[in-house]
Amino acid sequence: MREIEPIRLAELTTLRTGAAPERMQEAHTTEGLVEALRDTWSRGDDWFVLGGGSNLFVGDEPFEGTVIRVLTEGIEELPSPHAGRVRLRAQAGHGWDALVAYAVEHGYAGLEAMSGIPGTVGAAPVQNIGAYGQEIQETLVEVELIDESTGEISTVPASELGLGFRTSVLKHHYGSVPERRAVILSATVDLVVASERIVRGEQLRRALGLSDDTPVPLAWVRDRILATRASKGMLLDENDPDTHGVGSFFQNAIVPEGVARALPPECPRWPVAPDLDAVTVIPLATYEGLVEAPRRQPADVKVSAAWLIEQAGIRKGFKLPQSRASVSTKHALALTNRGGASAAEVAQLARFIQSRVHAEFGLVLQPEPVLVDVEL
Ligand SMILES: Cc1cc2nc3c(=O)[nH]c(=O)nc-3n(C[C@H](O)[C@H](O)[C@H](O)COP(=O)(O)OP(=O)(O)OC[C@H]3O[C@@H](n4cnc5c(N)ncnc54)[C@H](O)[C@@H]3O)c2cc1C
């Protein structure tokens, strides 16, 4: 652990907003990270950990507390209990895309569609990152984490992390507190040993321009994904201001079937898989040898926030007068900093979009990044 001169968060976050916090520490080893966290918690400071800063929207006023930069690195190969598979355990500060590149290079399949997502391994389970129909929850086995409430380190199976659509029990959603205040120290994924694979999933096949079941090399998938992401401003690039954001600023809205039916039929939508783990408990005293078929719950539907935004009259490249924040010129869901925009300017644009979509469709779009000292 090392206490350092606080750096402006605008320099450490991809949306490029935020003053220097009151205190900053950096940790290059797991022991250092644990020490920094225990030290911060013992002082009772407000705190958060910072990975790649690519999912954070930080306010203009200095954060009154400690920011801990997670800079731990390393990948270990471990045997998998399943034939034809391998496990990779990566330290929390390891670059996510570097882990994907490692897996592809070594012929381990399961992460390749998530090529090019910015940020660190430790932050990836926090919002169950995903792209083109692949999510980390499909391969994540467990994480090693440290809980604030006990200061203890434990290994937690992925099934206990509450992983869902861009969420987990660790995520700090806008307007609520995380269910579990903990920091991931390392994450372990279980991958298939195969240098090529049949691409399943409509979304991914469409992104790759594939029409049939021919197996394709992982490296080919990775290259195509990186090129597609670059064309949409979804690959970090110092010289492309369309990438100076947090990726998708708003989440696709998840609404009940009835609400989705009221939207125009052209609005893109996807069914949300029902909870297959739902358990029916029948008290023994009332059990008569019959188990009723489970009642069908009306399915939720995910609707495209980008479509709602564009239909509410907000075009790509839109900006408010005098503002240095704008909608990406390539993607209606991405809000970007065109150079020197304050958090207040980005928030003003976000609120304007929310109010337009609400006026048009009656839905309130929820922000996807973690907001620190910013109100929407
Ligand atoms: C251009 C661009 C494209 C993007 N595309 C995608 C995409 O396709 N899919 C997708 O899912 N996301 C996408 N994102 C969002 C972002 O890349 C991911 O959410 C990423 O996982 C954030 O990682 P980070 O290290 O930058 O996290 P940070 O922004 O540093 O932190 C995010 C949150 O996680 C917490 N956190 C960080 N590290 C840890 C840890 N070790 N333990 C516990 N909590 C931690 C932080 O305190 C904070 O609350 C994109 C972002 C950008 C800028």
Short mmCIF file of C-alpha atoms and ligand atoms in Angstrom, two decimals:
data_model
loop_
_atom_site.label_atom_id
_atom_site.label_comp_id
_atom_site.label_asym_id
_atom_site.label_seq_id
_atom_site.Cartn_x
_atom_site.Cartn_y
_atom_site.Cartn_z
CA MET A 1 0.00 0.00 0.00
CA ARG A 2 1.23 3.48 -0.77
CA GLU A 3 -0.43 6.80 0.03
CA ILE A 4 0.09 9.09 -2.97
CA GLU A 5 -0.60 12.69 -3.88
CA PRO A 6 -4.26 12.57 -5.00
CA ILE A 7 -4.65 12.64 -8.80
CA ARG A 8 -7.62 14.37 -10.47
CA LEU A 9 -10.21 11.69 -11.21
CA ALA A 10 -10.73 13.35 -14.60
CA GLU A 11 -7.30 11.87 -15.46
CA LEU A 12 -8.17 8.38 -14.23
CA THR A 13 -11.72 7.94 -15.55
CA THR A 14 -12.73 7.50 -19.18
CA LEU A 15 -15.57 10.05 -18.91
CA ARG A 16 -12.88 12.47 -17.77
CA THR A 17 -14.70 14.18 -14.93
CA GLY A 18 -13.89 14.60 -11.24
CA ALA A 19 -11.52 16.56 -9.04
CA ALA A 20 -8.71 15.06 -6.95
CA PRO A 21 -10.16 13.22 -3.92
CA GLU A 22 -9.15 14.06 -0.37
CA ARG A 23 -6.89 10.99 -0.09
CA MET A 24 -5.56 8.40 -2.54
CA GLN A 25 -3.75 5.13 -2.08
CA GLU A 26 -2.44 2.69 -4.63
CA ALA A 27 -1.86 -1.03 -4.30
CA HIS A 28 0.36 -3.12 -6.58
CA THR A 29 0.06 -6.33 -4.58
CA THR A 30 -2.90 -8.14 -3.04
CA GLU A 31 -1.35 -7.77 0.42
CA GLY A 32 -0.99 -4.02 -0.20
CA LEU A 33 -4.60 -3.80 -1.34
CA VAL A 34 -5.86 -5.63 1.75
CA GLU A 35 -3.73 -3.40 3.97
CA ALA A 36 -4.99 -0.23 2.26
CA LEU A 37 -8.61 -1.32 2.65
CA ARG A 38 -8.26 -2.33 6.31
CA ASP A 39 -6.44 0.92 7.04
CA THR A 40 -9.18 2.98 5.33
CA TRP A 41 -11.98 1.07 7.04
CA SER A 42 -10.35 1.43 10.46
CA ARG A 43 -10.34 5.21 9.99
CA GLY A 44 -14.04 5.14 9.08
CA ASP A 45 -13.37 7.06 5.86
CA ASP A 46 -15.80 7.13 2.97
CA TRP A 47 -14.05 5.16 0.19
CA PHE A 48 -14.21 3.44 -3.15
CA VAL A 49 -11.81 1.38 -5.21
CA LEU A 50 -10.81 2.47 -8.68
CA GLY A 51 -9.97 0.07 -11.50
CA GLY A 52 -9.82 1.42 -15.05
CA GLY A 53 -12.35 4.16 -14.26
CA SER A 54 -14.46 3.14 -17.27
CA ASN A 55 -17.74 2.71 -15.42
CA LEU A 56 -17.59 5.69 -13.10
CA PHE A 57 -19.25 9.08 -13.35
CA VAL A 58 -17.60 11.30 -10.74
CA GLY A 59 -18.88 14.72 -9.65
CA ASP A 60 -16.98 18.00 -9.83
CA GLU A 61 -16.47 18.51 -6.09
CA PRO A 62 -13.54 16.67 -4.48
CA PHE A 63 -14.59 13.28 -3.06
CA GLU A 64 -14.32 13.56 0.73
CA GLY A 65 -12.70 10.24 1.47
CA THR A 66 -10.15 7.74 0.16
CA VAL A 67 -9.85 6.38 -3.36
CA ILE A 68 -7.82 3.17 -3.60
CA ARG A 69 -6.33 2.40 -7.01
CA VAL A 70 -6.22 -1.35 -7.72
CA LEU A 71 -3.04 -2.01 -9.71
CA THR A 72 -2.44 -5.69 -8.95
CA GLU A 73 -1.57 -7.87 -11.93
CA GLY A 74 -1.07 -11.48 -12.92
CA ILE A 75 -2.72 -14.53 -14.45
CA GLU A 76 -2.36 -18.08 -13.13
CA GLU A 77 -3.39 -21.23 -14.99
CA LEU A 78 -5.12 -23.82 -12.84
CA PRO A 79 -6.49 -27.25 -13.67
CA SER A 80 -10.25 -27.49 -14.19
CA PRO A 81 -12.16 -30.42 -12.68
CA HIS A 82 -13.90 -30.74 -16.06
CA ALA A 83 -12.24 -32.60 -18.97
CA GLY A 84 -11.14 -30.39 -21.85
CA ARG A 85 -11.26 -27.21 -19.77
CA VAL A 86 -8.81 -24.97 -17.94
CA ARG A 87 -9.10 -22.32 -15.24
CA LEU A 88 -7.53 -18.87 -15.26
CA ARG A 89 -7.24 -16.87 -12.06
CA ALA A 90 -6.43 -13.20 -12.62
CA GLN A 91 -5.65 -10.48 -10.11
CA ALA A 92 -8.23 -7.73 -9.68
CA GLY A 93 -6.15 -4.97 -11.29
CA HIS A 94 -5.28 -7.01 -14.39
CA GLY A 95 -6.65 -5.45 -17.57
CA TRP A 96 -9.81 -7.25 -18.66
CA ASP A 97 -8.89 -7.18 -22.32
CA ALA A 98 -5.39 -8.44 -21.52
CA LEU A 99 -7.03 -11.48 -19.90
CA VAL A 100 -9.20 -12.03 -22.99
CA ALA A 101 -6.12 -11.67 -25.24
CA TYR A 102 -4.24 -14.21 -23.10
CA ALA A 103 -7.14 -16.70 -23.32
CA VAL A 104 -7.46 -16.33 -27.09
CA GLU A 105 -3.71 -16.62 -27.63
CA HIS A 106 -3.56 -19.83 -25.59
CA GLY A 107 -6.62 -21.37 -27.26
CA TYR A 108 -9.06 -21.05 -24.35
CA ALA A 109 -12.61 -20.26 -25.42
CA GLY A 110 -15.35 -18.45 -23.53
CA LEU A 111 -14.30 -14.81 -23.26
CA GLU A 112 -13.58 -13.85 -26.88
CA ALA A 113 -16.88 -12.04 -27.55
CA MET A 114 -16.04 -9.74 -24.63
CA SER A 115 -12.83 -8.57 -26.34
CA GLY A 116 -12.19 -4.86 -26.04
CA ILE A 117 -14.35 -4.14 -23.00
CA PRO A 118 -12.28 -1.60 -21.04
CA GLY A 119 -11.43 -1.89 -17.36
CA THR A 120 -10.10 -4.43 -14.93
CA VAL A 121 -10.79 -8.06 -14.04
CA GLY A 122 -11.90 -7.09 -10.50
CA ALA A 123 -14.62 -4.77 -11.77
CA ALA A 124 -15.91 -7.22 -14.39
CA PRO A 125 -18.13 -9.32 -12.06
CA VAL A 126 -19.37 -6.16 -10.31
CA GLN A 127 -21.70 -5.40 -13.18
CA ASN A 128 -21.53 -8.83 -14.84
CA ILE A 129 -19.96 -7.37 -17.97
CA GLY A 130 -21.11 -8.61 -21.30
CA ALA A 131 -21.24 -7.94 -25.00
CA TYR A 132 -22.75 -9.59 -28.07
CA GLY A 133 -24.68 -12.10 -25.99
CA GLN A 134 -21.71 -13.30 -23.88
CA GLU A 135 -21.49 -12.41 -20.17
CA ILE A 136 -18.84 -13.13 -17.59
CA GLN A 137 -21.36 -15.11 -15.53
CA GLU A 138 -21.16 -17.91 -18.14
CA THR A 139 -17.51 -18.64 -17.28
CA LEU A 140 -16.94 -17.10 -13.84
CA VAL A 141 -16.38 -19.78 -11.19
CA GLU A 142 -15.50 -17.79 -8.08
CA VAL A 143 -13.92 -14.62 -6.76
CA GLU A 144 -11.69 -14.00 -3.81
CA LEU A 145 -12.96 -10.96 -1.96
CA ILE A 146 -12.65 -9.00 1.23
CA ASP A 147 -15.78 -7.82 3.03
CA GLU A 148 -15.95 -4.42 4.69
CA SER A 149 -18.23 -5.64 7.48
CA THR A 150 -15.77 -8.28 8.76
CA GLY A 151 -12.46 -7.37 7.15
CA GLU A 152 -12.23 -11.08 6.27
CA ILE A 153 -11.04 -12.58 2.97
CA SER A 154 -13.10 -15.41 1.50
CA THR A 155 -13.60 -17.34 -1.72
CA VAL A 156 -17.13 -16.79 -2.96
CA PRO A 157 -18.71 -18.91 -5.71
CA ALA A 158 -20.17 -16.97 -8.64
CA SER A 159 -23.63 -18.30 -7.73
CA GLU A 160 -23.55 -16.18 -4.55
CA LEU A 161 -22.82 -12.91 -6.33
CA GLY A 162 -26.37 -12.27 -7.55
CA LEU A 163 -25.16 -11.84 -11.13
CA GLY A 164 -27.84 -10.48 -13.44
CA PHE A 165 -28.18 -8.06 -16.31
CA ARG A 166 -25.34 -5.55 -15.60
CA THR A 167 -25.69 -6.14 -11.91
CA SER A 168 -24.47 -8.09 -8.89
CA VAL A 169 -24.74 -7.78 -5.11
CA LEU A 170 -21.54 -5.72 -5.25
CA LYS A 171 -22.75 -3.05 -7.66
CA HIS A 172 -23.51 0.42 -6.40
CA HIS A 173 -26.64 1.23 -8.38
CA TYR A 174 -27.77 4.83 -8.59
CA GLY A 175 -30.16 5.57 -5.74
CA SER A 176 -29.33 2.47 -3.66
CA VAL A 177 -26.49 0.91 -1.70
CA PRO A 178 -24.81 -2.36 -2.70
CA GLU A 179 -26.13 -5.45 -0.92
CA ARG A 180 -22.56 -6.46 -0.10
CA ARG A 181 -19.77 -3.94 0.46
CA ALA A 182 -16.72 -5.93 -0.64
CA VAL A 183 -13.69 -5.68 -2.88
CA ILE A 184 -12.70 -8.39 -5.33
CA LEU A 185 -9.06 -9.44 -5.05
CA SER A 186 -9.03 -12.01 -7.86
CA ALA A 187 -11.46 -13.76 -10.20
CA THR A 188 -11.37 -17.28 -11.66
CA VAL A 189 -12.93 -18.31 -14.97
CA ASP A 190 -13.38 -21.81 -16.40
CA LEU A 191 -12.72 -22.00 -20.15
CA VAL A 192 -12.90 -24.61 -22.91
CA VAL A 193 -9.58 -25.66 -24.44
CA ALA A 194 -10.26 -25.05 -28.14
CA SER A 195 -8.60 -22.70 -30.59
CA GLU A 196 -11.72 -22.56 -32.71
CA ARG A 197 -15.39 -22.94 -31.99
CA ILE A 198 -18.85 -22.90 -33.48
CA VAL A 199 -20.36 -19.51 -32.72
CA ARG A 200 -23.72 -19.89 -31.04
CA GLY A 201 -26.10 -17.05 -30.29
CA GLU A 202 -27.91 -14.92 -32.83
CA GLN A 203 -26.52 -11.60 -31.58
CA LEU A 204 -22.89 -12.68 -31.85
CA ARG A 205 -23.33 -14.40 -35.20
CA ARG A 206 -24.94 -11.27 -36.59
CA ALA A 207 -22.08 -9.09 -35.26
CA LEU A 208 -19.58 -11.44 -36.92
CA GLY A 209 -21.49 -11.71 -40.18
CA LEU A 210 -21.74 -15.50 -39.82
CA SER A 211 -24.59 -17.37 -41.41
CA ASP A 212 -23.81 -20.98 -40.57
CA ASP A 213 -22.31 -23.33 -38.02
CA THR A 214 -18.78 -23.48 -39.42
CA PRO A 215 -16.22 -23.39 -36.57
CA VAL A 216 -14.09 -20.22 -36.60
CA PRO A 217 -10.76 -19.46 -34.88
CA LEU A 218 -10.98 -17.55 -31.59
CA ALA A 219 -8.45 -15.02 -32.89
CA TRP A 220 -10.72 -14.32 -35.87
CA VAL A 221 -13.68 -13.71 -33.53
CA ARG A 222 -11.56 -11.39 -31.39
CA ASP A 223 -10.34 -9.38 -34.38
CA ARG A 224 -13.86 -8.97 -35.76
CA ILE A 225 -15.24 -7.93 -32.38
CA LEU A 226 -12.47 -5.36 -31.90
CA ALA A 227 -13.12 -3.91 -35.37
CA THR A 228 -16.88 -3.76 -34.76
CA ARG A 229 -16.40 -2.10 -31.38
CA ALA A 230 -14.01 0.46 -32.86
CA SER A 231 -16.56 1.38 -35.53
CA LYS A 232 -19.13 2.08 -32.79
CA GLY A 233 -16.77 4.05 -30.54
CA MET A 234 -16.85 1.22 -27.99
CA LEU A 235 -13.10 0.62 -27.96
CA LEU A 236 -11.05 3.07 -25.89
CA ASP A 237 -9.05 5.33 -28.18
CA GLU A 238 -7.21 8.43 -27.00
CA ASN A 239 -7.86 10.07 -30.37
CA ASP A 240 -11.54 9.23 -30.68
CA PRO A 241 -13.70 11.50 -28.46
CA ASP A 242 -16.64 9.12 -29.02
CA THR A 243 -14.86 6.74 -26.63
CA HIS A 244 -14.44 9.34 -23.88
CA GLY A 245 -17.45 8.08 -21.96
CA VAL A 246 -18.54 5.03 -20.02
CA GLY A 247 -19.78 2.90 -22.92
CA SER A 248 -23.55 2.67 -22.56
CA PHE A 249 -24.62 5.50 -20.26
CA PHE A 250 -28.16 4.17 -19.88
CA GLN A 251 -29.26 0.58 -19.36
CA ASN A 252 -31.68 -1.08 -21.69
CA ALA A 253 -35.00 -0.87 -19.86
CA ILE A 254 -36.44 -4.07 -18.38
CA VAL A 255 -40.22 -3.73 -18.30
CA PRO A 256 -43.22 -6.02 -17.74
CA GLU A 257 -44.65 -7.65 -20.87
CA GLY A 258 -47.73 -5.37 -20.74
CA VAL A 259 -45.63 -2.20 -20.79
CA ALA A 260 -43.55 -3.52 -23.71
CA ARG A 261 -46.74 -4.30 -25.64
CA ALA A 262 -47.76 -0.64 -25.39
CA LEU A 263 -44.53 0.48 -27.10
CA PRO A 264 -44.41 0.84 -30.90
CA PRO A 265 -43.79 -2.58 -32.53
CA GLU A 266 -40.59 -1.32 -34.19
CA CYS A 267 -38.92 -0.88 -30.77
CA PRO A 268 -36.25 -3.64 -30.53
CA ARG A 269 -36.91 -5.97 -27.59
CA TRP A 270 -35.60 -9.23 -26.18
CA PRO A 271 -37.27 -11.65 -23.75
CA VAL A 272 -35.67 -11.80 -20.31
CA ALA A 273 -35.15 -15.42 -19.29
CA PRO A 274 -37.44 -16.32 -16.37
CA ASP A 275 -35.92 -17.40 -13.06
CA LEU A 276 -35.45 -21.12 -13.58
CA ASP A 277 -34.30 -21.64 -10.02
CA ALA A 278 -37.63 -20.62 -8.51
CA VAL A 279 -38.51 -23.24 -5.92
CA THR A 280 -42.02 -24.15 -4.76
CA VAL A 281 -42.09 -25.06 -1.08
CA ILE A 282 -45.09 -27.14 0.07
CA PRO A 283 -45.46 -27.56 3.85
CA LEU A 284 -45.54 -31.28 4.65
CA ALA A 285 -48.79 -30.86 6.62
CA THR A 286 -50.64 -29.72 3.47
CA TYR A 287 -48.91 -32.04 0.98
CA GLU A 288 -51.43 -34.35 -0.70
CA GLY A 289 -49.16 -36.08 -3.13
CA LEU A 290 -49.71 -33.55 -5.89
CA VAL A 291 -47.43 -30.77 -7.02
CA GLU A 292 -49.22 -28.05 -8.93
CA ALA A 293 -47.60 -27.01 -12.19
CA PRO A 294 -45.76 -23.72 -11.56
CA ARG A 295 -47.89 -20.71 -12.45
CA ARG A 296 -46.50 -18.93 -15.45
CA GLN A 297 -45.23 -15.50 -14.42
CA PRO A 298 -45.58 -12.87 -17.15
CA ALA A 299 -42.07 -12.59 -18.60
CA ASP A 300 -40.17 -9.32 -18.42
CA VAL A 301 -38.94 -7.79 -21.63
CA LYS A 302 -35.72 -5.88 -22.28
CA VAL A 303 -36.27 -2.90 -24.59
CA SER A 304 -33.62 -0.95 -26.47
CA ALA A 305 -32.73 2.27 -24.68
CA ALA A 306 -30.85 3.50 -27.78
CA TRP A 307 -34.04 3.16 -29.83
CA LEU A 308 -36.12 5.00 -27.21
CA ILE A 309 -33.58 7.82 -27.12
CA GLU A 310 -33.46 8.23 -30.89
CA GLN A 311 -37.26 8.07 -31.20
CA ALA A 312 -37.51 10.74 -28.50
CA GLY A 313 -35.74 13.04 -30.95
CA ILE A 314 -32.18 12.79 -29.61
CA ARG A 315 -29.88 12.06 -32.52
CA LYS A 316 -26.31 10.79 -32.45
CA GLY A 317 -23.97 13.75 -31.87
CA PHE A 318 -26.70 15.73 -30.04
CA LYS A 319 -25.55 18.35 -27.56
CA LEU A 320 -27.16 21.15 -25.59
CA PRO A 321 -26.14 24.72 -26.47
CA GLN A 322 -22.80 25.79 -24.93
CA SER A 323 -22.17 22.27 -23.58
CA ARG A 324 -18.96 20.27 -24.00
CA ALA A 325 -20.81 17.00 -23.42
CA SER A 326 -22.57 15.26 -26.28
CA VAL A 327 -24.18 12.02 -27.37
CA SER A 328 -21.57 9.96 -29.24
CA THR A 329 -21.66 10.50 -32.99
CA LYS A 330 -21.63 6.69 -33.38
CA HIS A 331 -23.95 5.40 -30.66
CA ALA A 332 -27.07 6.99 -29.15
CA LEU A 333 -26.52 5.29 -25.77
CA ALA A 334 -23.08 6.75 -25.13
CA LEU A 335 -22.66 10.20 -23.55
CA THR A 336 -19.23 11.62 -24.18
CA ASN A 337 -16.90 14.33 -23.00
CA ARG A 338 -15.83 16.36 -26.03
CA GLY A 339 -13.01 18.06 -24.09
CA GLY A 340 -13.11 19.68 -20.67
CA ALA A 341 -16.80 18.98 -19.97
CA SER A 342 -17.65 19.16 -16.27
CA ALA A 343 -19.70 16.49 -14.52
CA ALA A 344 -22.48 19.09 -14.31
CA GLU A 345 -22.54 19.36 -18.11
CA VAL A 346 -22.71 15.57 -18.55
CA ALA A 347 -25.44 15.33 -15.89
CA GLN A 348 -27.43 18.10 -17.60
CA LEU A 349 -27.34 16.15 -20.88
CA ALA A 350 -28.29 12.91 -19.12
CA ARG A 351 -31.26 14.56 -17.39
CA PHE A 352 -32.40 16.11 -20.66
CA ILE A 353 -32.39 12.69 -22.35
CA GLN A 354 -34.21 11.07 -19.42
CA SER A 355 -36.91 13.75 -19.51
CA ARG A 356 -37.38 13.45 -23.30
CA VAL A 357 -37.72 9.65 -23.11
CA HIS A 358 -40.05 9.92 -20.13
CA ALA A 359 -42.26 12.48 -21.89
CA GLU A 360 -42.44 10.32 -25.02
CA PHE A 361 -42.69 6.79 -23.59
CA GLY A 362 -43.32 7.12 -19.82
CA LEU A 363 -40.11 5.21 -18.96
CA VAL A 364 -37.31 6.51 -16.75
CA LEU A 365 -33.95 5.38 -18.11
CA GLN A 366 -31.53 4.23 -15.43
CA PRO A 367 -27.82 5.09 -15.62
CA GLU A 368 -25.46 2.12 -16.03
CA PRO A 369 -22.25 3.60 -14.52
CA VAL A 370 -21.63 4.03 -10.81
CA LEU A 371 -22.30 7.66 -9.83
CA VAL A 372 -20.10 9.29 -7.20
CA ASP A 373 -21.28 12.66 -5.86
CA VAL A 374 -23.50 13.26 -8.89
CA GLU A 375 -27.28 13.64 -8.89
CA LEU A 376 -29.43 12.89 -11.91
C1 LIG B 1 -15.79 2.71 -24.48
C2 LIG B 1 -16.44 1.82 -23.44
C3 LIG B 1 -17.07 0.65 -23.81
C4 LIG B 1 -17.67 -0.19 -22.85
N1 LIG B 1 -18.27 -1.33 -23.25
C5 LIG B 1 -18.83 -2.17 -22.34
C6 LIG B 1 -19.45 -3.40 -22.76
O1 LIG B 1 -19.48 -3.73 -23.93
N2 LIG B 1 -20.00 -4.18 -21.80
C7 LIG B 1 -19.95 -3.87 -20.47
O2 LIG B 1 -20.47 -4.63 -19.66
N3 LIG B 1 -19.36 -2.71 -20.05
C8 LIG B 1 -18.80 -1.87 -20.95
N4 LIG B 1 -18.22 -0.70 -20.54
C9 LIG B 1 -18.21 -0.35 -19.10
C10 LIG B 1 -16.92 -0.75 -18.35
O3 LIG B 1 -15.88 -0.99 -19.24
C11 LIG B 1 -17.11 -2.01 -17.49
O4 LIG B 1 -18.15 -1.82 -16.57
C12 LIG B 1 -15.83 -2.38 -16.72
O5 LIG B 1 -16.01 -3.63 -16.10
C13 LIG B 1 -15.43 -1.34 -15.67
O6 LIG B 1 -14.16 -1.71 -15.19
P1 LIG B 1 -13.22 -0.65 -14.48
O7 LIG B 1 -12.03 -1.37 -13.96
O8 LIG B 1 -12.95 0.47 -15.39
O9 LIG B 1 -14.16 -0.20 -13.26
P2 LIG B 1 -14.20 1.22 -12.55
O10 LIG B 1 -14.87 2.20 -13.45
O11 LIG B 1 -12.86 1.59 -12.02
O12 LIG B 1 -15.18 0.89 -11.33
C14 LIG B 1 -16.54 0.59 -11.57
C15 LIG B 1 -17.19 0.18 -10.24
O13 LIG B 1 -16.64 -1.05 -9.82
C16 LIG B 1 -16.02 -0.89 -8.54
N5 LIG B 1 -14.81 -1.73 -8.55
C17 LIG B 1 -13.71 -1.57 -9.32
N6 LIG B 1 -12.82 -2.55 -9.04
C18 LIG B 1 -13.39 -3.32 -8.08
C19 LIG B 1 -12.96 -4.48 -7.36
N7 LIG B 1 -11.77 -5.04 -7.56
N8 LIG B 1 -13.81 -5.01 -6.43
C20 LIG B 1 -15.02 -4.46 -6.19
N9 LIG B 1 -15.47 -3.34 -6.83
C21 LIG B 1 -14.66 -2.80 -7.77
C22 LIG B 1 -15.70 0.59 -8.43
O14 LIG B 1 -15.59 1.01 -7.08
C23 LIG B 1 -16.90 1.18 -9.12
O15 LIG B 1 -18.00 1.20 -8.24
C24 LIG B 1 -17.62 0.17 -21.47
C25 LIG B 1 -16.96 1.36 -21.11
C26 LIG B 1 -16.38 2.18 -22.07
C27 LIG B 1 -15.67 3.44 -21.64
#
